[in-house]
Amino acid sequence: MQVSGADRIGELVGGWIIDLFSDRPDATIGLANGSSPAPVYAHLVEAHRTGRLSMARARAVLLDEYLGLPAGHPRTYRAEIARALLDHVDLAPGALLAPDPSAPDPDAECERFERTLDAIGGIDLQLLGIGADGHIGFNEPGSPLDSRTRVVELHPITRRDNARFFDQPDEVPTRAITQGIATILSAHRIVVIATGPAKASAVARAIEGSVDPALPASALQHHPAVTWVLDTAAAAQLSPRA
Ligand code: F6R
């Protein structure tokens, strides 16, 4: 599906999420950070303000989190998602499930997070962005397709891309906890948002290329309910429709 403009993307995907919570107020949504889903969160905040969305009985799950930032640092993904969405809606305290980067044993924390996801019956709708190198979450090229939540080293290109959010490039953490590719694929429904020309090659390879760990987003081909929401620039390298 091709749409133009951030507002249209926000309205479209935000509308699906409002419908989900209206049908099933206790549904679980998976939240990504970054610029791609930002218009969706803006739409949800406005929908809550105008009485069209309640998340009071919902759960939210974070896709990934940096390791190594002090608790409460404004660039933790927990803080970012709070500013973008959760501080402005009525999600109950404690209803955000996220890897805890301050856990003394990060590997054990990843296992705890996986067990939590299992216990709640998985994520009903997972929002994703895609990196220019085809990453999803912090699953960089070469990530095993059967990977679960784990500690990863960030690729230098991802650190460079994310440096715009930090005062100094070397402040960008070198490690993160991310849901694995198999964890992401266990969501019941996935919506991937990509905008701008920098994503065009990865989008085309993910949708039309072979499934290959060199391009983690290609694994989404294995999922039965994925919707790609693309602007014209991000869709530019897809084959023309017959
Ligand atoms: C964010 C995440 C990343 C981003 C991806 C695209 O939680 O896990 O995979 O979705 O880097 O980022 P943006 O949307 O900023 O282009």
XYZ file of C-alpha atoms and ligand atoms in Angstrom:
258
model
C 0.000 0.000 0.000
C 1.446 3.398 -0.953
C 0.423 6.597 0.789
C 1.847 10.093 0.735
C 2.789 12.198 3.689
C 3.461 11.549 7.323
C -0.022 12.695 8.338
C -1.650 10.144 6.065
C 0.553 7.380 7.493
C -0.324 8.477 11.010
C -4.005 8.500 10.227
C -3.955 5.155 8.416
C -1.905 3.109 10.870
C -3.226 5.019 13.874
C -6.736 4.139 12.686
C -5.888 0.431 12.660
C -4.608 0.689 16.235
C -7.683 2.616 17.400
C -9.855 -0.103 15.810
C -7.804 -2.809 17.558
C -8.305 -1.274 21.003
C -11.917 -0.534 20.313
C -12.545 -4.222 19.447
C -10.213 -5.576 22.134
C -9.420 -3.040 24.863
C -6.952 -5.456 26.488
C -4.881 -6.038 23.330
C -1.093 -5.789 23.329
C 0.744 -3.440 20.987
C 4.448 -3.676 20.138
C 6.131 -0.287 19.869
C 9.193 0.673 17.839
C 11.155 3.869 18.275
C 12.651 6.069 15.581
C 11.167 8.510 13.126
C 9.009 6.109 11.056
C 6.219 5.468 13.617
C 6.282 9.038 15.016
C 3.223 10.210 13.000
C 1.316 7.169 14.254
C 2.039 8.069 17.864
C 1.038 11.693 17.206
C -2.260 10.453 15.779
C -2.870 8.194 18.799
C -2.134 11.029 21.232
C -4.664 13.222 19.440
C -7.207 10.385 19.347
C -6.841 9.948 23.105
C -7.145 13.699 23.706
C -10.382 13.778 21.759
C -11.848 10.700 23.452
C -11.461 8.259 20.543
C -8.811 6.018 22.120
C -8.368 4.479 25.527
C -5.398 2.267 26.369
C -6.446 1.884 30.004
C -6.713 -1.914 29.718
C -3.984 -2.342 27.075
C -0.433 -3.571 27.278
C 2.498 -2.158 25.334
C 5.795 -3.890 24.631
C 9.064 -2.248 23.650
C 10.926 -3.686 20.665
C 14.413 -2.844 21.830
C 16.469 -0.806 24.271
C 19.990 0.547 24.467
C 22.406 -0.900 26.994
C 24.777 1.371 28.857
C 22.786 4.591 29.205
C 22.135 5.713 32.777
C 18.567 5.011 34.013
C 16.299 7.892 33.075
C 18.615 9.125 30.294
C 16.413 10.970 27.798
C 17.635 8.782 24.929
C 16.680 5.449 26.449
C 13.944 3.978 24.297
C 11.710 3.830 27.372
C 12.067 7.603 27.753
C 11.621 8.207 24.003
C 8.400 6.215 23.806
C 7.097 7.918 26.937
C 7.607 11.341 25.344
C 6.160 10.293 21.999
C 3.129 8.373 23.263
C 2.843 6.895 26.705
C 2.983 10.115 28.739
C -0.026 11.328 26.754
C -2.369 8.328 26.893
C -3.971 6.382 29.740
C -1.855 3.206 29.662
C -1.812 1.854 33.221
C 1.382 2.138 35.253
C 3.332 -1.071 34.769
C 1.594 -1.928 31.493
C 4.722 -1.177 29.462
C 6.783 -4.357 29.177
C 10.367 -3.626 28.246
C 13.816 -5.106 28.640
C 15.450 -3.520 31.695
C 18.885 -2.249 30.656
C 19.955 -1.847 34.287
C 19.434 -5.533 35.092
C 22.651 -6.947 36.581
C 22.646 -9.874 34.138
C 21.497 -8.671 30.692
C 21.350 -12.214 29.271
C 19.059 -13.343 32.084
C 17.009 -10.191 31.503
C 16.519 -11.216 27.848
C 15.236 -14.619 28.971
C 12.886 -12.992 31.486
C 11.538 -10.727 28.746
C 10.901 -13.699 26.428
C 9.075 -15.539 29.219
C 6.931 -12.449 29.821
C 5.985 -12.283 26.140
C 5.017 -15.961 26.225
C 2.993 -15.504 29.386
C 0.886 -12.696 27.912
C 0.186 -14.669 24.719
C 2.331 -12.548 22.412
C 1.906 -9.205 20.714
C -1.300 -8.517 18.787
C 0.076 -5.772 16.540
C 3.789 -5.036 16.214
C 4.883 -1.715 14.699
C 8.256 -1.783 12.951
C 10.587 0.514 11.067
C 13.375 -0.751 8.836
C 17.008 0.356 8.714
C 18.659 1.345 5.438
C 20.676 -1.878 5.826
C 17.502 -3.915 6.323
C 17.680 -4.228 10.091
C 14.527 -4.669 12.166
C 14.709 -3.916 15.841
C 18.449 -4.006 16.439
C 18.808 -7.212 14.415
C 21.651 -6.204 12.157
C 22.575 -7.969 8.893
C 23.772 -11.483 9.687
C 21.393 -11.923 12.632
C 20.078 -15.490 12.784
C 16.529 -15.783 11.509
C 15.683 -17.913 14.560
C 17.099 -15.390 17.027
C 15.215 -14.496 20.189
C 15.634 -11.514 22.523
C 19.319 -11.029 23.168
C 22.200 -8.611 23.708
C 23.671 -7.318 20.449
C 26.532 -5.080 19.326
C 25.314 -2.155 17.250
C 26.636 -1.823 13.726
C 28.750 1.320 13.154
C 26.230 2.485 10.516
C 23.344 2.182 12.982
C 25.351 4.100 15.591
C 26.119 6.765 13.007
C 22.435 6.955 11.940
C 21.321 7.314 15.555
C 24.006 9.874 16.450
C 21.611 12.640 15.400
C 19.687 12.028 18.617
C 22.743 12.484 20.878
C 24.905 15.507 21.731
C 28.087 13.676 20.709
C 28.429 10.721 18.286
C 30.468 8.728 20.823
C 27.582 8.923 23.306
C 25.614 6.443 21.168
C 25.727 3.125 23.032
C 27.617 0.246 21.464
C 25.206 -2.452 22.683
C 21.479 -2.993 22.981
C 18.867 -5.564 23.908
C 16.586 -6.394 21.002
C 13.739 -8.740 20.338
C 15.134 -11.355 17.979
C 13.884 -11.966 14.470
C 11.911 -15.029 15.579
C 10.511 -13.045 18.510
C 9.299 -10.332 16.124
C 7.781 -12.955 13.821
C 5.763 -14.359 16.718
C 3.582 -11.207 16.775
C 0.095 -11.905 15.450
C 0.168 -8.979 13.026
C 3.043 -6.737 11.891
C 2.912 -3.269 10.335
C 6.180 -1.969 8.862
C 6.478 1.738 8.082
C 9.179 3.074 5.754
C 9.533 6.539 4.292
C 12.151 8.313 2.216
C 14.603 7.282 -0.495
C 17.220 5.907 1.923
C 14.910 2.959 2.647
C 14.016 2.138 -0.987
C 16.685 -0.488 -1.616
C 16.156 -2.329 1.678
C 12.372 -2.270 1.182
C 12.601 -3.753 -2.325
C 15.035 -6.454 -1.236
C 12.969 -7.284 1.856
C 9.757 -7.678 -0.127
C 10.990 -9.073 -3.447
C 14.387 -10.608 -2.705
C 15.135 -13.976 -1.183
C 14.880 -14.515 2.557
C 18.431 -14.004 3.728
C 19.984 -13.208 7.133
C 22.051 -10.580 5.269
C 18.823 -8.571 5.098
C 16.939 -9.251 8.352
C 13.668 -7.629 7.174
C 13.402 -10.264 4.421
C 12.393 -12.698 7.192
C 9.054 -10.878 7.298
C 8.184 -12.846 4.154
C 7.720 -15.814 6.503
C 4.941 -14.024 8.408
C 1.342 -14.454 7.244
C 0.064 -11.021 8.309
C 2.548 -8.266 7.461
C 1.455 -4.912 6.047
C 4.087 -2.594 4.550
C 3.126 1.084 4.658
C 5.405 3.015 2.306
C 5.611 6.487 0.896
C 6.394 6.885 -2.791
C 10.130 7.344 -2.196
C 10.480 4.219 -0.064
C 8.473 2.209 -2.613
C 10.488 3.487 -5.583
C 12.575 0.352 -6.172
C 9.721 -2.153 -6.049
C 8.930 -3.801 -9.372
C 6.082 -2.103 -11.206
C 2.777 -3.917 -10.751
C 1.870 -6.118 -13.699
C 13.531 1.263 16.626
C 14.233 0.199 15.907
C 14.890 0.413 14.586
C 14.202 1.425 13.688
C 14.963 1.561 12.370
C 14.346 2.650 11.508
O 12.972 0.778 17.831
O 14.305 -0.860 16.406
O 14.971 -0.827 13.911
O 12.888 1.019 13.451
O 16.286 1.891 12.614
O 14.520 3.885 12.169
P 13.790 5.190 11.659
O 12.331 4.931 11.769
O 14.241 6.283 12.590
O 14.213 5.400 10.244
